[in-house]
Short mmCIF file of C-alpha atoms and ligand atoms in Angstrom, two decimals:
data_model
loop_
_atom_site.label_atom_id
_atom_site.label_comp_id
_atom_site.label_asym_id
_atom_site.label_seq_id
_atom_site.Cartn_x
_atom_site.Cartn_y
_atom_site.Cartn_z
CA UNK L 1 105.56 103.93 100.74
CA UNK L 2 108.34 102.90 99.01
CA UNK L 3 107.91 102.07 95.19
CA UNK L 4 106.80 98.62 95.22
CA UNK L 5 103.29 97.42 94.92
CA UNK L 6 102.43 101.50 94.69
CA UNK L 7 98.44 102.25 93.63
CA UNK L 8 97.48 105.47 92.13
CA UNK L 9 94.40 106.10 94.28
CA UNK L 10 91.00 107.19 92.63
CA UNK L 11 89.22 107.57 94.88
CA UNK L 12 88.50 107.88 98.88
CA UNK L 13 86.10 105.39 101.11
CA UNK L 14 84.21 107.82 102.95
CA UNK L 15 83.87 105.75 106.24
CA UNK L 16 87.27 104.72 106.63
CA UNK L 17 89.43 107.20 104.07
CA UNK L 18 91.10 104.21 102.33
CA UNK L 19 91.88 104.11 98.76
CA UNK L 20 88.91 102.41 96.75
CA UNK L 21 91.45 102.01 94.15
CA UNK L 22 93.23 100.11 96.67
CA UNK L 23 91.17 98.15 98.28
CA UNK L 24 89.67 96.72 94.44
CA UNK L 25 93.20 95.86 93.44
CA UNK L 26 93.00 94.11 96.60
CA UNK L 27 89.68 91.64 95.69
CA UNK L 28 91.47 91.33 92.47
CA UNK L 29 94.43 89.22 94.09
CA UNK L 30 93.29 85.47 93.67
CA UNK L 31 94.15 82.70 96.15
CA UNK L 32 96.83 84.05 99.27
CA UNK L 33 94.16 85.59 101.26
CA UNK L 34 94.95 82.51 103.38
CA UNK L 35 96.18 85.78 105.57
CA UNK L 36 92.74 87.08 105.40
CA UNK L 37 89.41 87.27 106.79
CA UNK L 38 86.57 89.21 105.85
CA UNK L 39 84.49 90.40 108.46
CA UNK L 40 82.12 92.97 106.72
CA UNK L 41 80.05 95.14 109.68
CA UNK L 42 82.78 93.21 112.28
CA UNK L 43 81.97 96.74 114.04
CA UNK L 44 78.34 96.33 115.56
CA UNK L 45 76.86 97.39 117.86
CA UNK L 46 79.36 99.80 119.44
CA UNK L 47 81.00 100.51 115.73
CA UNK L 48 80.78 103.08 113.25
CA UNK L 49 78.31 100.91 111.55
CA UNK L 50 75.85 101.30 114.37
CA UNK L 51 76.52 104.25 114.36
CA UNK L 52 76.17 105.03 111.23
CA UNK L 53 72.65 103.81 111.42
CA UNK L 54 71.71 105.48 114.10
CA UNK L 55 73.18 109.43 112.70
CA UNK L 56 71.57 108.24 109.64
CA UNK L 57 73.34 105.64 107.79
CA UNK L 58 76.27 108.66 106.97
CA UNK L 59 78.95 109.28 108.60
CA UNK L 60 79.63 113.01 108.62
CA UNK L 61 83.42 112.34 110.08
CA UNK L 62 85.99 110.61 107.92
CA UNK L 63 87.64 109.13 111.28
CA UNK L 64 90.69 107.72 109.95
CA UNK L 65 90.93 110.10 107.24
CA UNK L 66 93.05 112.95 109.46
CA UNK L 67 91.44 116.01 108.84
CA UNK L 68 88.83 115.67 105.57
CA UNK L 69 86.91 118.58 105.71
CA UNK L 70 83.70 116.42 106.25
CA UNK L 71 81.92 117.95 103.02
CA UNK L 72 84.59 116.42 100.86
CA UNK L 73 83.56 113.41 103.08
CA UNK L 74 80.95 113.07 101.77
CA UNK L 75 81.41 113.87 98.32
CA UNK L 76 83.85 110.73 98.47
CA UNK L 77 82.46 108.06 96.83
CA UNK L 78 80.48 104.53 99.08
CA UNK L 79 82.82 101.95 100.89
CA UNK L 80 82.67 98.82 97.59
CA UNK L 81 83.24 96.78 101.55
CA UNK L 82 83.91 97.41 105.17
CA UNK L 83 88.24 97.16 106.17
CA UNK L 84 89.60 93.55 105.82
CA UNK L 85 91.36 92.93 108.72
CA UNK L 86 94.01 89.73 109.15
CA UNK L 87 94.19 86.44 110.23
CA UNK L 88 98.54 86.01 111.06
CA UNK L 89 99.83 83.88 113.68
CA UNK L 90 100.09 85.50 116.62
CA UNK L 91 98.78 88.72 115.56
CA UNK L 92 96.06 90.53 116.55
CA UNK L 93 92.34 89.42 114.44
CA UNK L 94 91.96 93.49 114.55
CA UNK L 95 95.10 94.88 112.66
CA UNK L 96 93.46 96.07 109.63
CA UNK L 97 95.31 94.78 106.19
CA UNK L 98 95.88 97.50 103.99
CA UNK L 99 98.46 95.07 101.50
CA UNK L 100 97.93 91.37 101.16
CA UNK L 101 101.10 90.55 98.23
CA UNK L 102 103.26 92.32 99.90
CA UNK L 103 102.32 91.67 103.67
CA UNK L 104 101.20 95.16 104.88
CA UNK L 105 98.49 95.93 107.91
CA UNK L 106 98.21 98.93 110.09
CA UNK L 107 96.96 99.00 113.88
CA UNK L 108 94.02 101.08 114.45
CA UNK L 109 94.38 103.83 117.40
CA UNK L 110 92.91 102.35 119.44
CA UNK L 111 94.46 99.22 119.82
CA UNK L 112 97.51 101.25 120.71
CA UNK L 113 96.54 102.05 124.33
CA UNK L 114 99.16 100.25 126.31
CA UNK L 115 102.46 101.78 127.39
CA UNK L 116 104.89 99.25 125.06
CA UNK L 117 103.11 98.10 122.74
CA UNK L 118 102.20 94.03 122.38
CA UNK L 119 104.39 91.91 119.53
CA UNK L 120 100.17 90.89 118.17
CA UNK L 121 99.61 94.21 118.26
CA UNK L 122 102.56 95.68 115.79
CA UNK L 123 101.74 96.62 112.96
CA UNK L 124 103.13 94.97 108.83
CA UNK L 125 105.39 96.28 106.69
CA UNK L 126 106.45 94.85 103.56
CA UNK L 127 107.94 95.65 100.45
CA UNK L 128 109.28 91.85 99.13
CA UNK L 129 108.39 87.89 100.44
CA UNK L 130 108.63 87.01 103.99
CA UNK L 131 111.05 85.35 104.42
CA UNK L 132 111.18 81.77 105.84
CA UNK L 133 111.86 81.64 109.30
CA UNK L 134 116.10 80.93 109.75
CA UNK L 135 115.73 77.42 111.45
CA UNK L 136 119.35 78.38 113.46
CA UNK L 137 119.35 82.17 114.71
CA UNK L 138 122.41 82.17 116.17
CA UNK L 139 124.57 81.46 113.12
CA UNK L 140 123.05 84.17 111.00
CA UNK L 141 125.51 86.01 109.58
CA UNK L 142 126.03 90.19 109.20
CA UNK L 143 128.65 91.56 106.78
CA UNK L 144 130.12 95.43 107.60
CA UNK L 145 131.92 96.53 104.10
CA UNK L 146 132.64 99.23 102.23
CA UNK L 147 134.36 102.17 103.39
CA UNK L 148 135.79 100.61 107.03
CA UNK L 149 139.20 99.72 107.90
CA UNK L 150 138.62 95.77 107.99
CA UNK L 151 135.35 93.87 106.27
CA UNK L 152 133.54 92.39 109.27
CA UNK L 153 131.61 89.36 109.09
CA UNK L 154 130.05 89.06 112.23
CA UNK L 155 127.01 86.02 113.57
CA UNK L 156 124.08 87.42 116.10
CA UNK L 157 125.44 83.94 118.08
CA UNK L 158 128.63 86.07 118.22
CA UNK L 159 127.10 89.87 118.40
CA UNK L 160 124.70 88.66 121.88
CA UNK L 161 128.26 87.03 123.35
CA UNK L 162 130.71 89.89 122.13
CA UNK L 163 128.76 93.40 123.00
CA UNK L 164 127.05 94.61 126.20
CA UNK L 165 123.24 94.23 125.64
CA UNK L 166 121.35 96.88 125.91
CA UNK L 167 117.36 97.46 125.71
CA UNK L 168 114.97 100.88 124.83
CA UNK L 169 111.59 101.29 124.25
CA UNK L 170 111.05 103.59 121.26
CA UNK L 171 108.71 104.43 118.31
CA UNK L 172 108.72 102.02 115.26
CA UNK L 173 107.08 104.05 112.18
CA UNK L 174 106.23 104.14 108.10
CA UNK L 175 107.54 106.74 106.45
CA UNK L 176 103.57 106.98 104.83
CA UNK L 177 101.65 106.71 108.46
CA UNK L 178 99.35 109.54 107.96
CA UNK L 179 99.56 108.99 104.20
CA UNK L 180 95.29 108.20 103.76
CA UNK L 181 94.38 111.41 104.29
CA UNK L 182 96.23 113.09 101.86
CA UNK L 183 94.35 114.87 99.18
CA UNK L 184 93.81 113.72 96.36
CA UNK L 185 95.77 110.60 97.38
CA UNK L 186 98.86 110.22 97.71
CA UNK L 187 100.32 106.35 96.05
CA UNK L 188 101.36 103.76 98.25
CA UNK L 189 99.36 102.04 101.01
CA UNK L 190 96.37 103.88 102.35
CA UNK L 191 97.76 104.30 105.71
CA UNK L 192 95.66 106.31 108.79
CA UNK L 193 97.53 106.35 112.08
CA UNK L 194 97.98 102.74 112.52
CA UNK L 195 101.47 102.37 110.55
CA UNK L 196 103.21 103.05 114.20
CA UNK L 197 104.06 100.94 117.55
CA UNK L 198 106.05 101.16 120.76
CA UNK L 199 108.57 98.47 121.59
CA UNK L 200 110.82 97.52 123.69
CA UNK L 201 113.93 96.38 121.24
CA UNK L 202 117.10 94.45 122.71
CA UNK L 203 120.51 94.23 120.98
CA UNK L 204 123.72 96.69 120.21
CA UNK L 205 124.36 100.03 119.25
CA UNK L 206 125.00 99.77 115.36
CA UNK L 207 128.51 102.47 116.46
CA UNK L 208 130.00 99.58 118.60
CA UNK L 209 129.66 97.24 115.33
CA UNK L 210 130.38 99.89 113.37
CA UNK L 211 133.51 101.20 115.67
CA UNK L 212 135.13 97.41 115.80
CA UNK L 213 134.95 97.20 111.81
CA UNK L 214 136.60 101.02 112.07
CA UNK L 215 134.98 103.97 109.44
CA UNK L 216 137.38 105.17 107.48
CA UNK L 217 137.29 109.21 107.21
CA UNK L 218 135.44 108.40 103.86
CA UNK L 219 132.46 107.00 105.47
CA UNK L 220 129.27 109.18 104.47
CA UNK L 221 126.46 107.18 104.42
CA UNK L 222 125.26 102.51 105.36
CA UNK L 223 123.76 101.07 102.75
CA UNK L 224 121.01 98.28 104.28
CA UNK L 225 120.76 94.88 102.73
CA UNK L 226 118.95 92.44 103.77
CA UNK L 227 117.31 88.62 103.15
CA UNK L 228 113.94 88.76 101.70
CA UNK L 229 113.08 88.85 97.97
CA UNK L 230 111.46 90.59 95.68
CA UNK L 231 108.16 90.34 94.87
CA UNK L 232 108.65 88.12 92.22
CA UNK L 233 110.65 85.48 93.76
CA UNK L 234 113.42 86.36 91.28
CA UNK L 235 116.84 87.11 93.36
CA UNK L 236 118.15 88.81 90.82
CA UNK L 237 115.96 91.59 91.07
CA UNK L 238 116.89 94.18 94.52
CA UNK L 239 114.19 94.64 97.39
CA UNK L 240 114.00 97.48 99.55
CA UNK L 241 117.72 98.81 99.96
CA UNK L 242 117.75 101.96 102.07
CA UNK L 243 120.91 104.04 104.30
CA UNK L 244 120.90 107.16 106.51
CA UNK L 245 123.72 109.44 107.21
CA UNK L 246 126.53 107.94 109.02
CA UNK L 247 125.97 110.53 112.09
CA UNK L 248 122.58 109.09 112.58
CA UNK L 249 124.26 105.38 112.32
CA UNK L 250 126.38 106.24 114.88
CA UNK L 251 123.69 107.66 117.34
CA UNK L 252 123.71 105.17 120.38
CA UNK L 253 120.01 104.54 119.31
CA UNK L 254 120.56 102.98 116.55
CA UNK L 255 120.51 99.53 117.29
CA UNK L 256 120.53 95.86 115.18
CA UNK L 257 118.22 93.98 117.22
CA UNK L 258 117.55 90.52 118.05
CA UNK L 259 115.06 91.16 120.93
CA UNK L 260 111.88 92.68 121.06
CA UNK L 261 109.88 92.72 124.47
CA UNK L 262 111.75 90.27 125.31
CA UNK L 263 110.67 87.90 122.57
CA UNK L 264 113.16 86.73 119.95
CA UNK L 265 113.02 89.20 117.55
CA UNK L 266 110.00 87.02 115.88
CA UNK L 267 110.25 86.86 111.42
CA UNK L 268 107.95 88.88 110.50
CA UNK L 269 109.47 92.01 111.66
CA UNK L 270 113.33 91.29 110.83
CA UNK L 271 113.74 88.10 113.11
CA UNK L 272 116.09 86.91 113.40
CA UNK L 273 117.78 90.29 113.71
CA UNK L 274 117.33 93.15 112.19
CA UNK L 275 117.89 97.29 111.92
CA UNK L 276 116.43 100.08 114.43
CA UNK L 277 116.85 103.10 113.43
CA UNK L 278 114.42 104.88 115.44
CA UNK L 279 112.98 108.93 114.56
CA UNK L 280 113.32 107.96 110.95
CA UNK L 281 110.98 106.46 108.61
CA UNK L 282 110.46 102.57 109.70
CA UNK L 283 112.20 101.80 105.69
CA UNK L 284 115.66 102.71 107.28
CA UNK L 285 115.24 100.10 109.77
CA UNK L 286 116.41 96.35 107.63
CA UNK L 287 114.54 93.42 108.51
CA UNK L 288 116.58 90.28 108.03
CA UNK L 289 119.58 92.63 107.95
CA UNK L 290 122.35 90.74 106.04
CA UNK L 291 124.42 93.42 105.17
CA UNK L 292 125.59 96.65 105.98
CA UNK L 293 127.75 98.47 103.06
CA UNK L 294 129.10 101.64 104.05
CA UNK L 295 129.54 104.29 101.41
CA UNK L 296 131.32 107.32 100.91
CA UNK L 297 128.07 109.45 99.07
CA UNK L 298 124.27 108.95 99.50
CA UNK L 299 123.31 105.45 99.46
CA UNK L 300 121.04 104.80 96.05
CA UNK L 301 119.85 101.44 96.71
CA UNK L 302 115.81 101.20 95.75
CA UNK L 303 113.42 103.30 98.06
CA UNK L 304 116.32 105.35 98.09
CA UNK L 305 115.95 107.61 94.40
CA UNK L 306 112.74 109.33 93.11
CA UNK L 307 109.81 110.36 95.03
CA UNK L 308 110.72 107.29 97.38
CA UNK L 309 110.99 108.31 101.19
CA UNK L 310 111.50 111.98 99.83
CA UNK L 311 109.62 114.88 100.78
CA UNK L 312 109.08 117.78 98.28
CA UNK L 313 112.12 121.20 98.66
CA UNK L 314 109.67 123.83 96.63
CA UNK L 315 105.82 123.59 97.98
CA UNK L 316 104.30 121.08 94.66
CA UNK L 317 100.72 121.76 93.54
CA UNK L 318 98.87 118.53 94.95
CA UNK L 319 97.80 115.88 92.29
CA UNK L 320 100.95 117.12 90.26
CA UNK L 321 103.38 114.38 88.71
CA UNK L 322 106.55 116.34 90.47
CA UNK L 323 110.07 116.64 90.09
CA UNK L 324 112.85 114.12 91.04
CA UNK L 325 115.21 117.23 91.60
CA UNK L 326 112.76 118.87 94.12
CA UNK L 327 112.64 116.14 96.39
CA UNK L 328 114.80 115.67 99.36
CA UNK L 329 115.06 112.38 101.50
CA UNK L 330 112.83 112.43 104.37
CA UNK L 331 114.48 111.87 107.59
CA UNK L 332 112.74 112.33 111.44
CA UNK L 333 109.22 112.11 110.78
CA UNK L 334 107.02 114.33 112.32
CA UNK L 335 104.84 115.05 115.21
CA UNK L 336 101.75 112.58 115.92
CA UNK L 337 99.20 112.24 118.34
CA UNK L 338 96.54 109.58 118.39
CA UNK L 339 93.64 109.11 120.60
CA UNK L 340 93.99 105.37 121.77
CA UNK L 341 90.74 105.56 123.75
CA UNK L 342 88.04 105.84 123.41
CA UNK L 343 88.60 103.90 120.36
CA UNK L 344 86.92 105.80 117.38
CA UNK L 345 82.67 105.32 117.00
CA UNK L 346 82.23 104.52 120.38
CA UNK L 347 78.91 105.31 121.97
CA UNK L 348 78.96 105.69 125.11
CA UNK L 349 76.26 106.10 128.03
CA UNK L 350 73.36 108.56 128.02
CA UNK L 351 74.10 111.69 131.09
CA UNK L 352 78.42 111.20 130.47
CA UNK L 353 78.95 114.24 131.15
CA UNK L 354 83.06 113.95 131.83
CA UNK L 355 84.81 111.52 129.31
CA UNK L 356 88.51 110.37 130.36
CA UNK L 357 90.94 110.07 127.15
CA UNK L 358 94.06 108.58 127.01
CA UNK L 359 96.47 108.45 124.01
CA UNK L 360 100.06 108.65 122.64
CA UNK L 361 102.09 110.93 121.18
CA UNK L 362 105.76 111.68 120.12
CA UNK L 363 107.71 113.63 117.06
CA UNK L 364 110.52 111.36 114.95
CA UNK L 365 114.39 113.42 116.79
CA UNK L 366 112.27 115.32 118.60
CA UNK L 367 110.31 115.36 122.05
CA UNK L 368 106.56 116.32 122.53
CA UNK L 369 106.63 119.44 124.45
CA UNK L 370 102.47 119.43 124.52
CA UNK L 371 99.45 118.17 123.60
CA UNK L 372 96.52 119.61 122.99
CA UNK L 373 92.38 118.33 122.90
CA UNK L 374 89.41 119.53 121.78
CA UNK L 375 85.27 118.77 121.48
CA UNK L 376 84.72 121.98 119.41
CA UNK L 377 86.13 121.56 116.34
CA UNK L 378 89.23 122.75 116.88
CA UNK L 379 87.70 126.49 118.02
CA UNK L 380 88.95 126.30 122.07
CA UNK L 381 91.73 123.73 123.06
CA UNK L 382 92.03 122.11 126.05
CA UNK L 383 95.80 120.47 127.76
CA UNK L 384 96.68 116.80 127.78
CA UNK L 385 98.31 116.20 131.31
CA UNK L 386 101.73 114.84 128.90
CA UNK L 387 104.12 112.04 130.68
CA UNK L 388 107.79 111.87 129.72
CA UNK L 389 109.50 109.41 127.20
CA UNK L 390 111.08 106.25 129.07
CA UNK L 391 114.38 107.53 127.01
CA UNK L 392 115.06 109.33 123.76
CA UNK L 393 112.98 107.90 120.86
CA UNK L 394 110.08 106.19 122.75
CA UNK L 395 106.60 107.56 122.84
CA UNK L 396 105.08 109.92 124.98
CA UNK L 397 101.78 108.07 126.95
CA UNK L 398 99.12 111.56 127.63
CA UNK L 399 95.45 111.73 129.57
CA UNK L 400 93.44 114.67 129.43
CA UNK L 401 89.33 114.71 131.22
CA UNK L 402 87.05 116.25 128.83
CA UNK L 403 83.66 118.34 129.75
CA UNK L 404 80.70 116.81 127.74
CA UNK L 405 77.76 119.91 127.79
CA UNK L 406 75.15 117.13 126.66
CA UNK L 407 74.72 114.08 125.18
CA UNK L 408 74.58 113.97 121.79
CA UNK L 409 77.41 113.44 118.52
CA UNK L 410 81.08 115.16 119.92
CA UNK L 411 84.35 115.06 117.58
CA UNK L 412 87.11 114.81 119.48
CA UNK L 413 90.39 116.39 117.71
CA UNK L 414 94.41 116.11 119.39
CA UNK L 415 97.21 117.40 117.78
CA UNK L 416 100.49 117.60 120.00
CA UNK L 417 103.30 120.22 119.16
CA UNK L 418 106.94 118.97 119.73
CA UNK L 419 110.46 120.81 121.67
CA UNK L 420 111.14 122.68 119.00
CA UNK L 421 106.65 124.38 118.29
CA UNK L 422 106.17 122.84 115.61
CA UNK L 423 102.41 121.76 115.67
CA UNK L 424 100.39 118.83 113.95
CA UNK L 425 98.42 120.46 110.65
CA UNK L 426 94.64 120.75 111.01
CA UNK L 427 94.91 119.04 107.26
CA UNK L 428 97.95 116.43 105.67
CA UNK L 429 100.02 119.55 103.80
CA UNK L 430 102.63 119.52 101.94
CA UNK L 431 101.13 117.12 99.40
CA UNK L 432 104.41 114.53 97.30
CA UNK L 433 103.57 112.36 95.12
CA UNK L 434 103.87 109.35 97.73
CA UNK L 435 102.34 110.60 100.98
CA UNK L 436 104.68 111.62 103.32
CA UNK L 437 105.10 114.19 105.98
CA UNK L 438 100.99 113.79 106.24
CA UNK L 439 100.65 114.39 110.16
CA UNK L 440 97.19 116.23 110.58
CA UNK L 441 95.32 116.42 114.06
CA UNK L 442 94.01 112.67 114.92
CA UNK L 443 89.98 112.84 114.81
CA UNK L 444 87.31 110.71 116.38
CA UNK L 445 83.71 110.93 116.35
CA UNK L 446 81.80 109.44 119.57
CA UNK L 447 78.33 109.45 120.29
CA UNK L 448 77.02 110.02 124.11
CA UNK L 449 73.01 108.54 124.67
N1 MTE B 1 114.35 93.59 104.57
C1 MTE B 1 113.60 94.45 104.94
N2 MTE B 1 113.71 95.57 105.78
C2 MTE B 1 112.60 96.61 105.65
C3 MTE B 1 111.24 95.76 105.25
C4 MTE B 1 111.51 95.15 103.71
O1 MTE B 1 110.84 95.26 103.13
N3 MTE B 1 111.69 94.81 103.94
N4 MTE B 1 110.29 97.27 104.99
C5 MTE B 1 110.54 98.59 106.30
C6 MTE B 1 109.55 99.35 106.16
S1 MTE B 1 109.18 100.20 104.83
C7 MTE B 1 109.27 99.58 107.47
S2 MTE B 1 107.79 100.92 107.88
C8 MTE B 1 109.78 98.73 109.08
C9 MTE B 1 108.11 98.21 109.28
O2 MTE B 1 108.47 96.73 109.81
P1 MTE B 1 107.52 95.92 110.94
O3 MTE B 1 107.21 95.52 109.61
O4 MTE B 1 108.60 95.20 111.68
O5 MTE B 1 106.62 96.61 111.46
O6 MTE B 1 110.61 97.69 108.05
C10 MTE B 1 111.25 98.47 106.90
N5 MTE B 1 112.36 96.98 107.02
MO1 MO B 2 107.29 102.12 105.85
#
């Protein structure tokens, strides 16, 4: 997502729904690959590779493609190699690298099976260079300026001591999550559904800090700035700087946070201090936060204009160049559900007639009112048991028990419906150049016996 590092995809990896051009571009990057281990065929005896062999070479479903018709998936070019796995201190080695420079890695759906996503499994999205870890976190300074009565400069230490800390479990989701399901492929990191996680964030509501600075009547929009350098390393080049309408900034759930799951916020997730703007595209949740400027108009920093984090007003012809005048800013993320257990490609014992499913669902600013699952390609649906969120912007876990009539190959589909009645579509629709809003139903394949 975003404007940096975008690669126009030409073809798709048939087994993972990934972008072959992007993969080749990754291959071309020399050095810097100490983050990466390439373990082709890691899936082993329970994985897709083995299943492909069992079934006859080709998985008829592009499983992470989130709804690419089987015929389309089969027509796509074969994978040059399997996915690349992340090797990064403190991170699970099953995270999948979508880009090395900047470093971007997603969490396979089956790794999102915990109620609270552990830090080691949480996805990573950078637009620029990762800064060095702060040596003295409490001395980190944040400035609030612009349309305020008095400019505020506050250290993280002061933030912790002067304000009442709150902890909330909330989803952080990349604006491009689900992009891999678009056809033709859209520009940017080819996220399946793993550009999301749900962590316990501790900090203070941004509204409290803005109150201390005093918002002027002219305050309309925020502009977020950070300490990470542009990918080129050039300190004069601006890095990602997004903002939100002042109403969203004042939502008590929009927070300046310094802890994640009770731990000091790790550097890779924006430590020592970042924003969390829940429900909206993750790019608004500035990592390594140094300054918020209050503006009297919509912010126009890198990531705010043209096609970045924007969807089409009048639906576009898929693959078209598009007109920036026909785009509007992506704010709340769309409804999504994922099956977190079993894993895609799971091999299940012969004779199994009852299969327990677990999953998660969320819906940007809204809640999820219903999740349904299907084993017959959407011909019939069964309602899942859906839990309530712990607090607003938490995800909602769900479970279901499926009857399997025979041994054999099954696809399991999951779809969620939000509190306003919007349901996930079968395919990623409303194509746009950078591929936002792709929330096709999640599909996994399992083999019984
Ligand atoms: N300073 C800074 N903040 C940033 C970014 C960035 O590149 N630089 N990426 C954004 C994007 S696009 C997302 S999706 C989230 C990802 O947060 P994570 O890496 O902690 O998962 O951070 C956001 N905040
Ligand atoms: Mo993102």
